[in-house]
Short mmCIF file of C-alpha atoms in Angstrom, two decimals:
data_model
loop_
_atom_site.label_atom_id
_atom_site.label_comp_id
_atom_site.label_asym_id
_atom_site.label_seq_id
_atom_site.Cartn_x
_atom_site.Cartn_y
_atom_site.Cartn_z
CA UNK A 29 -2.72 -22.55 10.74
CA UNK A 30 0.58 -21.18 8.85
CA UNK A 31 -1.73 -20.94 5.68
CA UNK A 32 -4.04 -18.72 7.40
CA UNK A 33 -1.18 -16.70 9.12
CA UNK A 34 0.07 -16.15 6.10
CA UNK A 35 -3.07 -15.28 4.11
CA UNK A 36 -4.28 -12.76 6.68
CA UNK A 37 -0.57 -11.06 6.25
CA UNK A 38 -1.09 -11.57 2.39
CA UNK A 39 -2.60 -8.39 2.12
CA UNK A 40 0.31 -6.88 2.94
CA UNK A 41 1.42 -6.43 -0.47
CA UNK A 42 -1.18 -3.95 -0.45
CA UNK A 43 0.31 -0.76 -2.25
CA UNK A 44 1.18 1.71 0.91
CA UNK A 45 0.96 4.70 -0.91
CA UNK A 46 0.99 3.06 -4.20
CA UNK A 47 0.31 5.72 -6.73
CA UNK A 48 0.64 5.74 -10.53
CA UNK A 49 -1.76 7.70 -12.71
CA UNK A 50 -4.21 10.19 -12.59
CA UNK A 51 -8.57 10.01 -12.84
CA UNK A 52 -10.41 10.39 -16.38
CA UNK A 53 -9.37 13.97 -17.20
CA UNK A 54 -13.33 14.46 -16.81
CA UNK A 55 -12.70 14.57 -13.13
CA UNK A 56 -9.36 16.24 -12.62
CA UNK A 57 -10.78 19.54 -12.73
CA UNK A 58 -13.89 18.95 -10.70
CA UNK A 59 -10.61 17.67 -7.53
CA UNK A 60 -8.30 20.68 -8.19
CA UNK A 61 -6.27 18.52 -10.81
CA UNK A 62 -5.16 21.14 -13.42
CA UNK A 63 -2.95 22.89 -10.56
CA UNK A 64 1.12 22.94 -12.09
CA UNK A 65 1.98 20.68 -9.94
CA UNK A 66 -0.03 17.76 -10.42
CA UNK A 67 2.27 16.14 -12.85
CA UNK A 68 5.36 16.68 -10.89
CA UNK A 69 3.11 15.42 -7.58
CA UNK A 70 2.06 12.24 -9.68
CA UNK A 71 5.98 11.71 -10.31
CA UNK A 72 6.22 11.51 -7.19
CA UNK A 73 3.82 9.60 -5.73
CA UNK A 74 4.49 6.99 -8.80
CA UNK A 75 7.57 6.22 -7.24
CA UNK A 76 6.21 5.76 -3.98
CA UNK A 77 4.77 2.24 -5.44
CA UNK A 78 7.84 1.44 -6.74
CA UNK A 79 9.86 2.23 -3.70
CA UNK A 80 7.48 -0.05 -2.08
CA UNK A 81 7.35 -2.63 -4.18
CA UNK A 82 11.13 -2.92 -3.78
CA UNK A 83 10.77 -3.04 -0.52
CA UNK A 84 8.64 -5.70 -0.23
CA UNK A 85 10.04 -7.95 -2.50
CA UNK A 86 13.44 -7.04 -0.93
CA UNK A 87 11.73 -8.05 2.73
CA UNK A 88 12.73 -4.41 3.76
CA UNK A 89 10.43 -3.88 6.43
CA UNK A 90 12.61 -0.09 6.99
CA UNK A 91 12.24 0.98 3.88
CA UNK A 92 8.44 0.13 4.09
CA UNK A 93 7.80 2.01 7.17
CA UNK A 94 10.27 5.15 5.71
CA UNK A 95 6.98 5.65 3.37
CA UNK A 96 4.60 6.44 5.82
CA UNK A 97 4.22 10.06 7.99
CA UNK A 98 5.98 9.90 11.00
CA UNK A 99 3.12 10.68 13.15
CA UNK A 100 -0.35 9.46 12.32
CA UNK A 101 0.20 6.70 10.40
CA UNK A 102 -1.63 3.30 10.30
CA UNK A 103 -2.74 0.82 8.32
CA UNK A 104 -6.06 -1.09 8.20
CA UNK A 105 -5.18 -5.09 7.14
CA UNK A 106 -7.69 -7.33 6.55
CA UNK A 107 -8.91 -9.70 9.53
CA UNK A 108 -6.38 -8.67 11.60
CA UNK A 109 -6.70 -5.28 14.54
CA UNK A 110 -5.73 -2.13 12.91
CA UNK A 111 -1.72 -1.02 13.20
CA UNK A 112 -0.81 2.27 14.33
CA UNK A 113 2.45 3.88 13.88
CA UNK A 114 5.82 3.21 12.63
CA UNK A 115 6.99 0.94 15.12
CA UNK A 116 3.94 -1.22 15.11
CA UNK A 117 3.93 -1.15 11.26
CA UNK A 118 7.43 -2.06 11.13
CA UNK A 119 7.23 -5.47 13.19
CA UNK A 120 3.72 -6.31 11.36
CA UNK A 121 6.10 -5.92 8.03
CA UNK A 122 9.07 -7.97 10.06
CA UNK A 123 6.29 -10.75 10.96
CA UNK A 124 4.94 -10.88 7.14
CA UNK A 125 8.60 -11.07 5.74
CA UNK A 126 9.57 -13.89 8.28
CA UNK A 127 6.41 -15.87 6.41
CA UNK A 128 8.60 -16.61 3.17
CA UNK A 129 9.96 -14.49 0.08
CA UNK A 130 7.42 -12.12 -1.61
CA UNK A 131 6.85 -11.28 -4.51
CA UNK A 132 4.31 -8.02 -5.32
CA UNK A 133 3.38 -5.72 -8.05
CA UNK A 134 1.04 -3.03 -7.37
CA UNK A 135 -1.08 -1.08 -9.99
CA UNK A 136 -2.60 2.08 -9.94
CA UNK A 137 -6.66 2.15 -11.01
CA UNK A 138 -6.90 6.04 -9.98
CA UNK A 139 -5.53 8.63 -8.10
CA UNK A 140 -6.78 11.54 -6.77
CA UNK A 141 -4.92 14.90 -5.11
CA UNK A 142 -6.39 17.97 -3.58
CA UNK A 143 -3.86 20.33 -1.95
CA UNK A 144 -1.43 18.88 0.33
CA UNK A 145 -3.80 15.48 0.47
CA UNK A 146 -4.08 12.26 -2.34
CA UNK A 147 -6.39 9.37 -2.35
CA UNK A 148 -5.45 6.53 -4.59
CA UNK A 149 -7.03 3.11 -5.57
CA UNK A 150 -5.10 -0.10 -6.85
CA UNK A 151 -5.38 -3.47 -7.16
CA UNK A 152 -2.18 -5.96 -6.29
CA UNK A 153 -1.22 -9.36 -7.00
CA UNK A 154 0.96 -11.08 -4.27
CA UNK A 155 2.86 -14.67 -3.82
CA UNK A 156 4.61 -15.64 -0.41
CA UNK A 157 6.81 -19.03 -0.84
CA UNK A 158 7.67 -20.26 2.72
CA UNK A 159 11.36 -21.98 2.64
CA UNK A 160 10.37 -25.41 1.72
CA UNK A 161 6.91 -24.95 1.40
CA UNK A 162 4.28 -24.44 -1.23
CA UNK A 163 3.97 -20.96 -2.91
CA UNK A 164 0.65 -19.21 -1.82
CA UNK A 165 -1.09 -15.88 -4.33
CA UNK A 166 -2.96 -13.17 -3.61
CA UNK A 167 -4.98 -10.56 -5.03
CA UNK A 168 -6.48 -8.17 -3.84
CA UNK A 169 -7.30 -4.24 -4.08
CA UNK A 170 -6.31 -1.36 -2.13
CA UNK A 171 -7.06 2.86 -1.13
CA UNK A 172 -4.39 4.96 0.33
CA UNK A 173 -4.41 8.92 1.49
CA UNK A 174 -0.92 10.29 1.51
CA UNK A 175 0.00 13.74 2.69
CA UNK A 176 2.61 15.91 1.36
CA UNK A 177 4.84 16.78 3.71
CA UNK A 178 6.90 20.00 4.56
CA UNK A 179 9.73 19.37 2.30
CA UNK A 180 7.18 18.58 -0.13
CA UNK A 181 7.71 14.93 -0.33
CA UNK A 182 4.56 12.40 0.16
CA UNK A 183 4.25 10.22 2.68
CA UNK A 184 1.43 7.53 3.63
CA UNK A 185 -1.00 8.84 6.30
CA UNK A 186 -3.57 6.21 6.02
CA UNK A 187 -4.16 2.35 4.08
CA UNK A 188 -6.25 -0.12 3.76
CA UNK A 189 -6.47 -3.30 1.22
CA UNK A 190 -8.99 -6.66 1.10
CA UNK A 191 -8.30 -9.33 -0.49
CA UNK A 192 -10.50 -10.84 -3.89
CA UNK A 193 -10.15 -14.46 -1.98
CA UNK A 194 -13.23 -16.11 -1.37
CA UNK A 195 -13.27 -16.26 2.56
CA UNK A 196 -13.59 -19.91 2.46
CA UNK A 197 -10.33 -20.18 1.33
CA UNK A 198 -8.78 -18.16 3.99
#
């Protein structure tokens, strides 16, 4: 049962607002792409995943949730209900973090913005060693849509992430 608790938090390691590098210059000027500020935004949003990651391998479920918008948000984990805002999100973080010490790294396949609006797709690789127990790995890929935000920051409005396990092993 704590195998399957675990793997169905797995996912968590997810990239919430992972976002790293930009689509096949073919595409970036068919999204709005070429705009001035599309390599500062990708600075941005590039350490967003590494903010995260730190987070999660720190078991920091705050500075998790401090990624997200503070209205709106959820997340979408796999075979589990969907979690809606930042208080919800931060005890589904507390629960995963009280499985074990993590260890994530995110990576960026694309990344998309339009305005005040970015869409990204990743893939992640996760372990989660429960004190005294066995190390357990996932891997898995993810989308996220961030929005910027007034001060012109980018926060996580929406994520969702499956995992590449065969379900039997769940």
């Amino acid at each position: 049962m704590m195998r399957r608790s675990i793997l169905t938090l797995l996912g968590a390691g997810f990239a919430v607002g992972a976002f790293a590098c930009g689509p096949p210059p073919q595409q970036a000027e068919s999204i709005g792409q070429e705009s001035p500020s599309y390599e500062a935004d990708k600075a941005t949003l590039t350490e967003l995943v590494e903010v995260f990651d730190a987070g999660m391998n720190a078991g920091d479920a705050d500075a998790i949730v401090a990624l997200f918008v503070d209205d709106g948000a959820a997340s979408m984990p796999p075979n589990a209900p969907n979690v809606y805002g930042r208080e919800n999100l931060r005890a589904f973080y507390e629960e995963f973090f009280a499985q074990g010490a993590v260890a994530v790294d995110n990576q960026v396949e694309e990344i998309f913005v339009d305005g005040d609006l970015a869409v990204s797709f990743g893939t992640y690789t996760l372990t989660v060693t429960p004190e005294g127990g066995e190390a357990m790995s996932d891997s898995g890929k993810w989308v996220a849509a961030s929005q910027r935000q007034a001060d012109g920051s980018w926060r996580t409005l929406r994520n969702a992430w499956s995992s590449e396990l065969p379900l039997q092993e769940m």
